[in-house]
Amino acid sequence: MSADTTTVEGSRPDDGTAELGVPRRRVVIASLVGTSIEFYDFYIYATAAVSVFPLIFFAGAADGNESTALLASMATFGAAFVARPLGSIIFGHFGDVIGRKVTLIGSLLTMGIATFLIGCLPTYFQIGLWAPVMLTILRFCQGLGLGGEWSGAALLATETAKEGKRAWAAMWPQLGAPIGFMLANGLFLILVVAFGYNSVEHGADHVFIDWVWRLPFLLSAVMVAVGMWVRVRLEETPVFQRAIDNDQRVKAPISEVFKRNWWELILGTFIMYATYVLFYLMTTWILSYAIGRRESGGLGESYNEFLVLQLIGILFFAAFVPVSGLLADRFGRRPTLIVISALIVVFGLTFGWWLSPENMITDDGISAVRMVAFLMVGMALMGLTFGPMSAVLPELFPTNTRYTGSGVAYNVSSILGAALTPFIAAWLVQSFDVSYVGYYLSAAAVLTTLALILAPETKTRNLDEVTIR
């Protein structure tokens, strides 16, 4: 931490409640439910961006060229990641000035309203270019909401954690990512099976593409209502409440962060970088590669069959998030993440062996065993690297700028590691071969390893430290 910090006096809880009398289970539920809903909203767009939107929002604009339509859809997918740093600044400001609770409610509403409206949009064939324009605007609003959500949920967990158990407490909001993914893709799978949609055989004239795809977006309104009910029952975190009581808040958190914690911003951005690249390769890009037509460089698998394989893989993501929390509390953040990043480098170097068409395609389609094994390994690594992040990034920053600092680092990394990843990976496959996608992942993991080597160990850092004004 910067030398320009001091510590707010206060006690720490060692029983089952937060210092302001809030049961820990309520904190766990609030952080887990909220992030699950936010990631559900985010992932239904990711799934639709691969399977639906190229057919109804970009097919006309791309003159029927499937590859061009997919790349255009991937570009709008990335619009949210451009918005996320802005969301972290806006919501981070209010989170550091007003409080964590009210800001978390605002971010949830922003995401939920945008997602619901996407389900109401007319298509390109109804209003022309206005359709992709409106889709991009609402995707941008989704990014604003998620940009404020993650850091708030992470702080809610870490700032109420027991001594020595912050990584374990912080892994609960991280579980929202695999849960949201399973909810989003599980619902899509149920719908494609129920309505008999097959991406290999059917085109834009199928009922699923006509209107059924809208249901997951519209149903998000119900989930947001549940999340709101949970979050309005929260109280402010004890760490931030002490900053309020001691008049330690700052008027312009973003300027304070860039002035006093610019190095932590850089470190946090690159610490998170490989995690983003890995995740969006294992979810969005692999889906587009698997269901893409073989003449366009894909594997030609049907959408609903691949979703089953992907949902099996995501279980390993969820299973290894708690493992990572235990490891980070036991051995420290840096050693744990350095080892995991090294394993990601090795995994990236094996992409050609796993995924090349000559190895993956059989007489009966793709090798389900080989694909599931690939997804299991990748998702297990994802759980290990993602789990500690909601402890690591907040621990880099002082209390009165923590919401802004951790959010900006997390979401600037999303531009570098997530917004560009599906687009770059699709281009690498079309221009070279699938092994180059793995090289891209390995290079990202090397950069993350270097950032971890330069970063301090934050396992025992006092979260009550605040910026000296």
Short mmCIF file of C-alpha atoms in Angstrom, two decimals:
data_model
loop_
_atom_site.label_atom_id
_atom_site.label_comp_id
_atom_site.label_asym_id
_atom_site.label_seq_id
_atom_site.Cartn_x
_atom_site.Cartn_y
_atom_site.Cartn_z
CA MET A 1 0.00 0.00 0.00
CA SER A 2 1.03 3.57 -0.55
CA ALA A 3 2.91 5.34 2.22
CA ASP A 4 0.13 7.97 2.17
CA THR A 5 -2.23 5.84 4.25
CA THR A 6 -3.32 5.53 7.85
CA THR A 7 -5.47 3.06 9.77
CA VAL A 8 -8.97 3.64 11.08
CA GLU A 9 -9.41 2.38 14.63
CA GLY A 10 -12.09 -0.22 15.17
CA SER A 11 -12.76 -3.75 16.27
CA ARG A 12 -13.10 -6.85 14.14
CA PRO A 13 -15.71 -9.56 14.56
CA ASP A 14 -14.71 -13.11 15.37
CA ASP A 15 -18.19 -14.60 15.74
CA GLY A 16 -20.84 -15.38 13.16
CA THR A 17 -21.97 -11.80 12.56
CA ALA A 18 -20.58 -8.72 10.95
CA GLU A 19 -19.66 -5.90 13.28
CA LEU A 20 -22.95 -4.08 12.68
CA GLY A 21 -24.99 -7.14 13.62
CA VAL A 22 -25.67 -8.48 10.11
CA PRO A 23 -25.54 -12.32 9.95
CA ARG A 24 -22.73 -13.51 7.70
CA ARG A 25 -25.09 -15.81 5.84
CA ARG A 26 -27.06 -12.75 4.73
CA VAL A 27 -23.88 -11.17 3.39
CA VAL A 28 -23.00 -14.40 1.59
CA ILE A 29 -26.46 -14.70 0.04
CA ALA A 30 -26.55 -11.04 -1.00
CA SER A 31 -23.15 -11.17 -2.70
CA LEU A 32 -23.79 -14.56 -4.32
CA VAL A 33 -27.36 -13.90 -5.51
CA GLY A 34 -26.54 -10.46 -6.89
CA THR A 35 -23.51 -11.54 -8.91
CA SER A 36 -25.33 -14.67 -10.14
CA ILE A 37 -28.09 -12.48 -11.56
CA GLU A 38 -25.67 -9.99 -13.08
CA PHE A 39 -23.59 -12.72 -14.72
CA TYR A 40 -26.76 -14.49 -15.91
CA ASP A 41 -27.75 -11.29 -17.67
CA PHE A 42 -24.27 -10.93 -19.12
CA TYR A 43 -24.01 -14.52 -20.35
CA ILE A 44 -27.36 -14.78 -22.04
CA TYR A 45 -26.11 -12.02 -24.30
CA ALA A 46 -22.85 -13.92 -24.88
CA THR A 47 -24.75 -17.07 -25.85
CA ALA A 48 -27.17 -15.20 -28.09
CA ALA A 49 -24.30 -13.25 -29.68
CA VAL A 50 -22.94 -16.53 -31.05
CA SER A 51 -26.12 -18.46 -31.85
CA VAL A 52 -28.91 -15.94 -32.52
CA PHE A 53 -27.80 -12.35 -33.14
CA PRO A 54 -25.72 -13.06 -36.29
CA LEU A 55 -28.94 -14.33 -37.90
CA ILE A 56 -31.37 -11.55 -36.93
CA PHE A 57 -29.32 -8.44 -36.18
CA PHE A 58 -26.32 -8.74 -38.53
CA ALA A 59 -27.18 -11.13 -41.38
CA GLY A 60 -28.63 -8.37 -43.55
CA ALA A 61 -25.86 -5.91 -42.72
CA ALA A 62 -23.25 -8.57 -43.55
CA ASP A 63 -24.96 -9.48 -46.86
CA GLY A 64 -25.49 -13.02 -45.65
CA ASN A 65 -21.80 -13.72 -45.02
CA GLU A 66 -21.76 -15.94 -41.91
CA SER A 67 -18.21 -15.13 -40.84
CA THR A 68 -18.74 -11.38 -41.20
CA ALA A 69 -22.03 -11.56 -39.28
CA LEU A 70 -20.36 -13.51 -36.46
CA LEU A 71 -17.48 -11.03 -36.25
CA ALA A 72 -19.96 -8.12 -36.16
CA SER A 73 -21.89 -9.83 -33.37
CA MET A 74 -18.66 -10.43 -31.45
CA ALA A 75 -17.84 -6.73 -31.82
CA THR A 76 -21.09 -5.69 -30.13
CA PHE A 77 -20.42 -8.33 -27.49
CA GLY A 78 -17.23 -6.41 -26.76
CA ALA A 79 -19.08 -3.09 -26.39
CA ALA A 80 -19.98 -3.97 -22.81
CA PHE A 81 -16.34 -4.33 -21.90
CA VAL A 82 -15.63 -0.83 -23.15
CA ALA A 83 -18.45 0.38 -20.89
CA ARG A 84 -17.32 -1.52 -17.81
CA PRO A 85 -14.45 0.81 -16.80
CA LEU A 86 -16.86 3.74 -17.11
CA GLY A 87 -19.33 1.84 -14.95
CA SER A 88 -16.62 1.19 -12.37
CA ILE A 89 -15.84 4.94 -12.25
CA ILE A 90 -19.49 5.99 -11.93
CA PHE A 91 -20.57 3.35 -9.45
CA GLY A 92 -17.16 3.39 -7.76
CA HIS A 93 -17.59 7.09 -7.05
CA PHE A 94 -20.91 6.54 -5.33
CA GLY A 95 -19.67 3.38 -3.61
CA ASP A 96 -16.73 5.26 -2.06
CA VAL A 97 -18.69 8.43 -1.28
CA ILE A 98 -22.21 7.28 -0.39
CA GLY A 99 -21.77 3.60 0.45
CA ARG A 100 -21.58 0.03 -0.82
CA LYS A 101 -25.25 -0.94 -0.27
CA VAL A 102 -27.06 1.72 -2.32
CA THR A 103 -24.52 1.42 -5.13
CA LEU A 104 -25.04 -2.33 -5.39
CA ILE A 105 -28.77 -1.76 -5.79
CA GLY A 106 -28.15 0.78 -8.57
CA SER A 107 -25.83 -1.51 -10.52
CA LEU A 108 -28.32 -4.38 -10.34
CA LEU A 109 -31.13 -2.20 -11.69
CA THR A 110 -28.97 -0.88 -14.53
CA MET A 111 -28.07 -4.36 -15.72
CA GLY A 112 -31.58 -5.75 -15.26
CA ILE A 113 -33.40 -3.02 -17.18
CA ALA A 114 -30.95 -3.20 -20.11
CA THR A 115 -31.26 -6.98 -20.30
CA PHE A 116 -35.06 -6.90 -20.27
CA LEU A 117 -35.12 -4.29 -23.07
CA ILE A 118 -32.84 -6.45 -25.25
CA GLY A 119 -35.58 -9.06 -25.14
CA CYS A 120 -38.00 -6.47 -26.56
CA LEU A 121 -35.87 -5.27 -29.48
CA PRO A 122 -37.06 -5.46 -33.12
CA THR A 123 -34.67 -7.15 -35.54
CA TYR A 124 -32.68 -5.90 -38.54
CA PHE A 125 -35.37 -7.21 -40.86
CA GLN A 126 -37.95 -5.04 -39.08
CA ILE A 127 -36.15 -1.69 -38.62
CA GLY A 128 -32.86 -2.08 -40.48
CA LEU A 129 -29.61 -0.74 -39.05
CA TRP A 130 -31.39 0.77 -36.05
CA ALA A 131 -31.66 -2.77 -34.65
CA PRO A 132 -27.89 -3.41 -34.21
CA VAL A 133 -27.45 0.20 -33.07
CA MET A 134 -30.03 -0.21 -30.30
CA LEU A 135 -28.59 -3.61 -29.41
CA THR A 136 -25.13 -2.09 -29.03
CA ILE A 137 -26.46 0.72 -26.80
CA LEU A 138 -28.21 -1.74 -24.48
CA ARG A 139 -25.13 -3.96 -24.44
CA PHE A 140 -23.16 -0.87 -23.40
CA CYS A 141 -25.63 -0.34 -20.54
CA GLN A 142 -25.15 -3.96 -19.48
CA GLY A 143 -21.45 -3.20 -19.24
CA LEU A 144 -22.10 -0.15 -17.07
CA GLY A 145 -24.08 -2.26 -14.62
CA LEU A 146 -21.56 -5.08 -14.39
CA GLY A 147 -18.76 -2.53 -14.13
CA GLY A 148 -20.23 -1.39 -10.81
CA GLU A 149 -21.47 -4.77 -9.63
CA TRP A 150 -18.35 -6.84 -9.23
CA SER A 151 -16.29 -4.55 -7.03
CA GLY A 152 -19.29 -3.79 -4.82
CA ALA A 153 -20.04 -7.46 -4.27
CA ALA A 154 -16.35 -8.19 -3.66
CA LEU A 155 -16.14 -5.43 -1.04
CA LEU A 156 -19.34 -6.59 0.61
CA ALA A 157 -17.69 -9.99 1.11
CA THR A 158 -14.14 -8.93 2.02
CA GLU A 159 -15.05 -6.03 4.31
CA THR A 160 -17.17 -8.30 6.50
CA ALA A 161 -14.78 -11.29 6.52
CA LYS A 162 -13.21 -12.98 9.54
CA GLU A 163 -9.51 -12.50 10.20
CA GLY A 164 -7.45 -14.77 7.94
CA LYS A 165 -10.50 -15.88 5.95
CA ARG A 166 -10.84 -13.10 3.40
CA ALA A 167 -10.12 -15.21 0.31
CA TRP A 168 -12.69 -17.77 1.45
CA ALA A 169 -15.27 -15.05 2.11
CA ALA A 170 -14.45 -13.34 -1.18
CA MET A 171 -14.94 -16.47 -3.25
CA TRP A 172 -18.73 -16.38 -2.72
CA PRO A 173 -19.40 -13.54 -5.18
CA GLN A 174 -17.00 -15.29 -7.58
CA LEU A 175 -19.31 -18.31 -7.56
CA GLY A 176 -21.89 -16.04 -9.17
CA ALA A 177 -20.01 -16.38 -12.47
CA PRO A 178 -20.42 -20.17 -12.93
CA ILE A 179 -23.92 -20.11 -11.40
CA GLY A 180 -25.00 -17.33 -13.76
CA PHE A 181 -23.44 -19.18 -16.67
CA MET A 182 -25.26 -22.41 -15.80
CA LEU A 183 -28.57 -20.60 -15.40
CA ALA A 184 -28.19 -18.76 -18.72
CA ASN A 185 -27.00 -21.67 -20.80
CA GLY A 186 -29.17 -24.21 -18.99
CA LEU A 187 -32.25 -22.15 -19.87
CA PHE A 188 -31.12 -21.80 -23.48
CA LEU A 189 -30.57 -25.57 -23.64
CA ILE A 190 -34.05 -26.28 -22.28
CA LEU A 191 -35.57 -23.94 -24.85
CA VAL A 192 -33.67 -25.31 -27.87
CA VAL A 193 -34.62 -28.87 -26.90
CA ALA A 194 -38.23 -27.98 -26.14
CA PHE A 195 -38.69 -26.20 -29.47
CA GLY A 196 -36.58 -28.61 -31.54
CA TYR A 197 -33.97 -26.11 -32.71
CA ASN A 198 -30.75 -27.41 -34.30
CA SER A 199 -28.20 -24.79 -35.35
CA VAL A 200 -26.73 -27.10 -38.01
CA GLU A 201 -30.06 -27.77 -39.74
CA HIS A 202 -32.17 -24.68 -39.05
CA GLY A 203 -31.85 -21.06 -40.08
CA ALA A 204 -33.50 -17.78 -39.21
CA ASP A 205 -36.99 -19.07 -40.08
CA HIS A 206 -37.19 -21.32 -36.99
CA VAL A 207 -39.49 -20.35 -34.12
CA PHE A 208 -36.51 -20.30 -31.72
CA ILE A 209 -34.85 -17.56 -33.77
CA ASP A 210 -38.19 -15.84 -34.35
CA TRP A 211 -39.15 -15.22 -30.70
CA VAL A 212 -38.18 -17.98 -28.23
CA TRP A 213 -34.66 -16.55 -27.73
CA ARG A 214 -36.28 -13.52 -26.08
CA LEU A 215 -37.57 -15.47 -23.08
CA PRO A 216 -34.26 -15.64 -21.11
CA PHE A 217 -33.88 -11.87 -21.47
CA LEU A 218 -37.44 -11.15 -20.36
CA LEU A 219 -37.24 -13.55 -17.42
CA SER A 220 -34.31 -11.58 -16.02
CA ALA A 221 -36.88 -9.12 -14.63
CA VAL A 222 -38.04 -11.76 -12.16
CA MET A 223 -34.48 -12.51 -11.06
CA VAL A 224 -33.67 -8.83 -10.60
CA ALA A 225 -36.72 -8.47 -8.34
CA VAL A 226 -35.36 -11.29 -6.16
CA GLY A 227 -31.93 -9.67 -6.03
CA MET A 228 -33.42 -6.33 -5.05
CA TRP A 229 -35.33 -7.93 -2.18
CA VAL A 230 -32.12 -9.49 -0.84
CA ARG A 231 -29.99 -6.36 -1.13
CA VAL A 232 -32.34 -3.82 0.41
CA ARG A 233 -32.10 -5.81 3.66
CA LEU A 234 -28.35 -5.24 3.94
CA GLU A 235 -26.51 -2.71 6.09
CA GLU A 236 -23.30 -0.85 5.24
CA THR A 237 -20.05 -2.84 5.58
CA PRO A 238 -18.29 -2.30 8.95
CA VAL A 239 -15.01 -1.26 7.34
CA PHE A 240 -16.64 1.50 5.29
CA GLN A 241 -18.87 2.51 8.20
CA ARG A 242 -15.76 3.22 10.27
CA ALA A 243 -14.45 5.41 7.44
CA ILE A 244 -17.74 7.32 7.52
CA ASP A 245 -17.66 7.67 11.32
CA ASN A 246 -14.10 9.00 11.19
CA ASP A 247 -14.82 11.37 8.28
CA GLN A 248 -12.31 9.57 6.05
CA ARG A 249 -14.23 9.64 2.74
CA VAL A 250 -12.79 11.51 -0.24
CA LYS A 251 -14.70 13.78 -2.62
CA ALA A 252 -13.14 12.49 -5.86
CA PRO A 253 -12.14 8.81 -5.51
CA ILE A 254 -11.06 8.43 -9.13
CA SER A 255 -8.55 11.29 -8.94
CA GLU A 256 -7.21 9.93 -5.64
CA VAL A 257 -6.74 6.49 -7.15
CA PHE A 258 -4.84 7.78 -10.18
CA LYS A 259 -2.78 10.12 -8.04
CA ARG A 260 -1.82 7.76 -5.20
CA ASN A 261 -2.47 4.21 -6.44
CA TRP A 262 -1.58 4.25 -10.16
CA TRP A 263 0.90 1.42 -9.71
CA GLU A 264 -1.72 -0.75 -7.99
CA LEU A 265 -4.08 -0.04 -10.90
CA ILE A 266 -1.50 -1.34 -13.37
CA LEU A 267 -0.73 -4.41 -11.27
CA GLY A 268 -4.39 -5.22 -10.71
CA THR A 269 -5.20 -4.88 -14.41
CA PHE A 270 -2.55 -7.39 -15.47
CA ILE A 271 -3.11 -9.72 -12.51
CA MET A 272 -6.64 -10.18 -13.84
CA TYR A 273 -5.65 -10.28 -17.53
CA ALA A 274 -5.08 -14.03 -18.08
CA THR A 275 -8.23 -14.86 -16.12
CA TYR A 276 -10.33 -12.87 -18.58
CA VAL A 277 -8.62 -14.33 -21.65
CA LEU A 278 -9.06 -17.88 -20.37
CA PHE A 279 -12.69 -17.45 -19.44
CA TYR A 280 -13.88 -15.93 -22.70
CA LEU A 281 -11.96 -18.51 -24.69
CA MET A 282 -13.60 -21.29 -22.68
CA THR A 283 -17.11 -19.87 -22.99
CA THR A 284 -17.86 -17.47 -25.86
CA TRP A 285 -15.12 -18.34 -28.36
CA ILE A 286 -15.22 -22.12 -27.93
CA LEU A 287 -18.98 -22.05 -28.51
CA SER A 288 -18.55 -20.15 -31.79
CA TYR A 289 -15.71 -22.49 -32.85
CA ALA A 290 -17.62 -25.66 -31.97
CA ILE A 291 -20.90 -24.77 -33.69
CA GLY A 292 -19.34 -22.92 -36.62
CA ARG A 293 -19.73 -24.57 -40.01
CA ARG A 294 -16.76 -26.64 -41.10
CA GLU A 295 -16.41 -24.77 -44.36
CA SER A 296 -15.96 -21.60 -42.28
CA GLY A 297 -13.28 -23.15 -40.04
CA GLY A 298 -15.53 -24.46 -37.24
CA LEU A 299 -16.19 -27.98 -35.97
CA GLY A 300 -19.80 -28.21 -37.17
CA GLU A 301 -21.29 -29.41 -33.89
CA SER A 302 -24.95 -28.71 -33.14
CA TYR A 303 -25.67 -25.93 -30.70
CA ASN A 304 -27.76 -27.90 -28.22
CA GLU A 305 -25.38 -30.87 -28.13
CA PHE A 306 -22.38 -28.64 -27.45
CA LEU A 307 -24.23 -26.77 -24.69
CA VAL A 308 -24.53 -30.05 -22.78
CA LEU A 309 -20.76 -30.50 -22.97
CA GLN A 310 -20.16 -26.91 -21.92
CA LEU A 311 -22.47 -27.21 -18.92
CA ILE A 312 -20.51 -30.27 -17.78
CA GLY A 313 -17.31 -28.25 -18.03
CA ILE A 314 -18.73 -25.31 -16.07
CA LEU A 315 -19.30 -27.61 -13.09
CA PHE A 316 -15.52 -27.81 -12.74
CA PHE A 317 -15.35 -24.01 -12.76
CA ALA A 318 -17.77 -23.88 -9.84
CA ALA A 319 -16.05 -26.72 -7.98
CA PHE A 320 -12.59 -25.14 -8.07
CA VAL A 321 -13.59 -21.62 -6.99
CA PRO A 322 -13.86 -22.70 -3.30
CA VAL A 323 -10.61 -24.64 -3.63
CA SER A 324 -8.82 -21.49 -4.75
CA GLY A 325 -10.19 -19.55 -1.77
CA LEU A 326 -8.77 -22.12 0.64
CA LEU A 327 -5.41 -22.20 -1.15
CA ALA A 328 -5.10 -18.40 -1.20
CA ASP A 329 -5.80 -18.16 2.54
CA ARG A 330 -3.43 -21.04 3.32
CA PHE A 331 -0.43 -20.21 1.08
CA GLY A 332 -0.99 -16.56 0.18
CA ARG A 333 -2.31 -14.82 -2.92
CA ARG A 334 0.92 -14.49 -4.92
CA PRO A 335 2.29 -18.05 -4.63
CA THR A 336 -1.11 -19.57 -5.39
CA LEU A 337 -1.76 -17.44 -8.45
CA ILE A 338 1.79 -17.71 -9.82
CA VAL A 339 1.53 -21.51 -9.88
CA ILE A 340 -1.92 -21.39 -11.47
CA SER A 341 -0.73 -18.90 -14.13
CA ALA A 342 2.15 -21.22 -15.01
CA LEU A 343 -0.34 -24.05 -15.50
CA ILE A 344 -2.39 -21.81 -17.80
CA VAL A 345 0.73 -21.19 -19.93
CA VAL A 346 1.14 -24.95 -20.36
CA PHE A 347 -2.55 -25.41 -21.12
CA GLY A 348 -2.41 -22.77 -23.85
CA LEU A 349 0.45 -24.57 -25.55
CA THR A 350 -1.71 -27.69 -25.93
CA PHE A 351 -4.66 -26.11 -27.79
CA GLY A 352 -3.60 -27.51 -31.16
CA TRP A 353 -3.46 -31.03 -29.74
CA TRP A 354 -6.87 -30.70 -28.11
CA LEU A 355 -8.86 -28.81 -30.73
CA SER A 356 -7.43 -29.20 -34.24
CA PRO A 357 -10.12 -30.53 -36.63
CA GLU A 358 -8.04 -33.59 -37.52
CA ASN A 359 -7.93 -34.58 -33.83
CA MET A 360 -11.41 -33.44 -32.79
CA ILE A 361 -13.65 -34.40 -35.73
CA THR A 362 -14.71 -38.04 -36.04
CA ASP A 363 -17.03 -39.88 -38.41
CA ASP A 364 -19.90 -39.26 -35.97
CA GLY A 365 -19.21 -35.55 -35.35
CA ILE A 366 -16.80 -34.20 -32.78
CA SER A 367 -15.18 -36.35 -30.10
CA ALA A 368 -17.38 -35.64 -27.07
CA VAL A 369 -14.85 -37.22 -24.71
CA ARG A 370 -12.01 -35.10 -26.02
CA MET A 371 -14.06 -31.89 -25.91
CA VAL A 372 -15.36 -32.55 -22.39
CA ALA A 373 -11.82 -33.28 -21.19
CA PHE A 374 -10.63 -29.99 -22.72
CA LEU A 375 -13.47 -28.06 -21.08
CA MET A 376 -12.88 -29.75 -17.72
CA VAL A 377 -9.20 -28.80 -17.65
CA GLY A 378 -9.80 -25.24 -18.84
CA MET A 379 -12.69 -24.62 -16.48
CA ALA A 380 -10.85 -26.09 -13.50
CA LEU A 381 -8.00 -23.66 -14.17
CA MET A 382 -10.58 -20.90 -14.54
CA GLY A 383 -12.01 -21.63 -11.10
CA LEU A 384 -8.55 -21.63 -9.56
CA THR A 385 -7.47 -18.31 -11.06
CA PHE A 386 -10.83 -16.52 -10.71
CA GLY A 387 -11.64 -17.47 -7.12
CA PRO A 388 -9.08 -15.29 -5.25
CA MET A 389 -9.52 -12.19 -7.42
CA SER A 390 -12.25 -10.61 -5.29
CA ALA A 391 -9.80 -10.67 -2.39
CA VAL A 392 -6.62 -9.77 -4.29
CA LEU A 393 -7.83 -6.68 -6.14
CA PRO A 394 -9.66 -4.99 -3.21
CA GLU A 395 -6.68 -5.65 -0.93
CA LEU A 396 -4.48 -3.55 -3.20
CA PHE A 397 -6.41 -0.33 -2.39
CA PRO A 398 -7.28 1.76 0.72
CA THR A 399 -10.82 1.79 2.12
CA ASN A 400 -11.91 5.21 0.88
CA THR A 401 -10.97 4.47 -2.76
CA ARG A 402 -11.28 0.67 -2.74
CA TYR A 403 -14.57 0.46 -4.67
CA THR A 404 -13.20 2.69 -7.45
CA GLY A 405 -9.68 1.26 -7.54
CA SER A 406 -10.59 -2.42 -7.59
CA GLY A 407 -13.41 -1.78 -10.07
CA VAL A 408 -11.25 0.17 -12.51
CA ALA A 409 -8.47 -2.44 -12.43
CA TYR A 410 -10.94 -5.29 -12.89
CA ASN A 411 -12.80 -3.63 -15.73
CA VAL A 412 -9.87 -2.11 -17.63
CA SER A 413 -8.54 -5.65 -17.68
CA SER A 414 -11.87 -6.70 -19.20
CA ILE A 415 -11.14 -4.55 -22.27
CA LEU A 416 -7.72 -6.11 -22.75
CA GLY A 417 -8.59 -9.66 -21.80
CA ALA A 418 -12.27 -10.13 -22.61
CA ALA A 419 -13.62 -7.60 -25.11
CA LEU A 420 -10.97 -8.41 -27.69
CA THR A 421 -10.53 -12.12 -26.97
CA PRO A 422 -13.46 -13.71 -28.90
CA PHE A 423 -12.79 -11.44 -31.89
CA ILE A 424 -9.02 -12.09 -31.90
CA ALA A 425 -9.49 -15.83 -31.41
CA ALA A 426 -11.98 -16.06 -34.29
CA TRP A 427 -9.54 -14.12 -36.50
CA LEU A 428 -6.61 -16.35 -35.49
CA VAL A 429 -8.53 -19.49 -36.45
CA GLN A 430 -9.53 -18.03 -39.81
CA SER A 431 -6.04 -16.65 -40.56
CA PHE A 432 -3.83 -19.40 -39.09
CA ASP A 433 -5.13 -22.35 -37.06
CA VAL A 434 -6.55 -23.12 -33.64
CA SER A 435 -3.14 -23.64 -32.00
CA TYR A 436 -2.52 -19.89 -32.28
CA VAL A 437 -5.48 -19.26 -29.99
CA GLY A 438 -3.61 -21.25 -27.35
CA TYR A 439 -0.43 -19.26 -27.93
CA TYR A 440 -2.47 -16.12 -27.34
CA LEU A 441 -3.65 -17.52 -23.99
CA SER A 442 -0.11 -18.51 -22.99
CA ALA A 443 1.21 -15.03 -23.75
CA ALA A 444 -1.54 -13.53 -21.58
CA ALA A 445 -0.63 -15.85 -18.71
CA VAL A 446 3.03 -14.84 -18.96
CA LEU A 447 2.05 -11.17 -18.57
CA THR A 448 -0.08 -12.04 -15.54
CA THR A 449 2.79 -13.97 -13.99
CA LEU A 450 5.08 -10.96 -14.35
CA ALA A 451 2.47 -8.73 -12.66
CA LEU A 452 2.15 -11.19 -9.79
CA ILE A 453 5.92 -11.27 -9.30
CA LEU A 454 5.96 -7.47 -9.03
CA ALA A 455 2.89 -7.28 -6.76
CA PRO A 456 2.99 -7.35 -2.93
CA GLU A 457 1.51 -10.18 -0.88
CA THR A 458 -1.79 -8.87 0.51
CA LYS A 459 -2.95 -11.80 2.63
CA THR A 460 -2.34 -9.99 5.95
CA ARG A 461 -3.06 -6.43 4.78
CA ASN A 462 -5.25 -4.31 7.06
CA LEU A 463 -8.41 -3.32 5.18
CA ASP A 464 -8.97 -0.36 7.52
CA GLU A 465 -6.16 1.61 5.87
CA VAL A 466 -7.37 4.84 4.26
CA THR A 467 -5.76 7.50 2.09
CA ILE A 468 -4.29 10.42 4.05
CA ARG A 469 -5.77 13.65 2.74
#
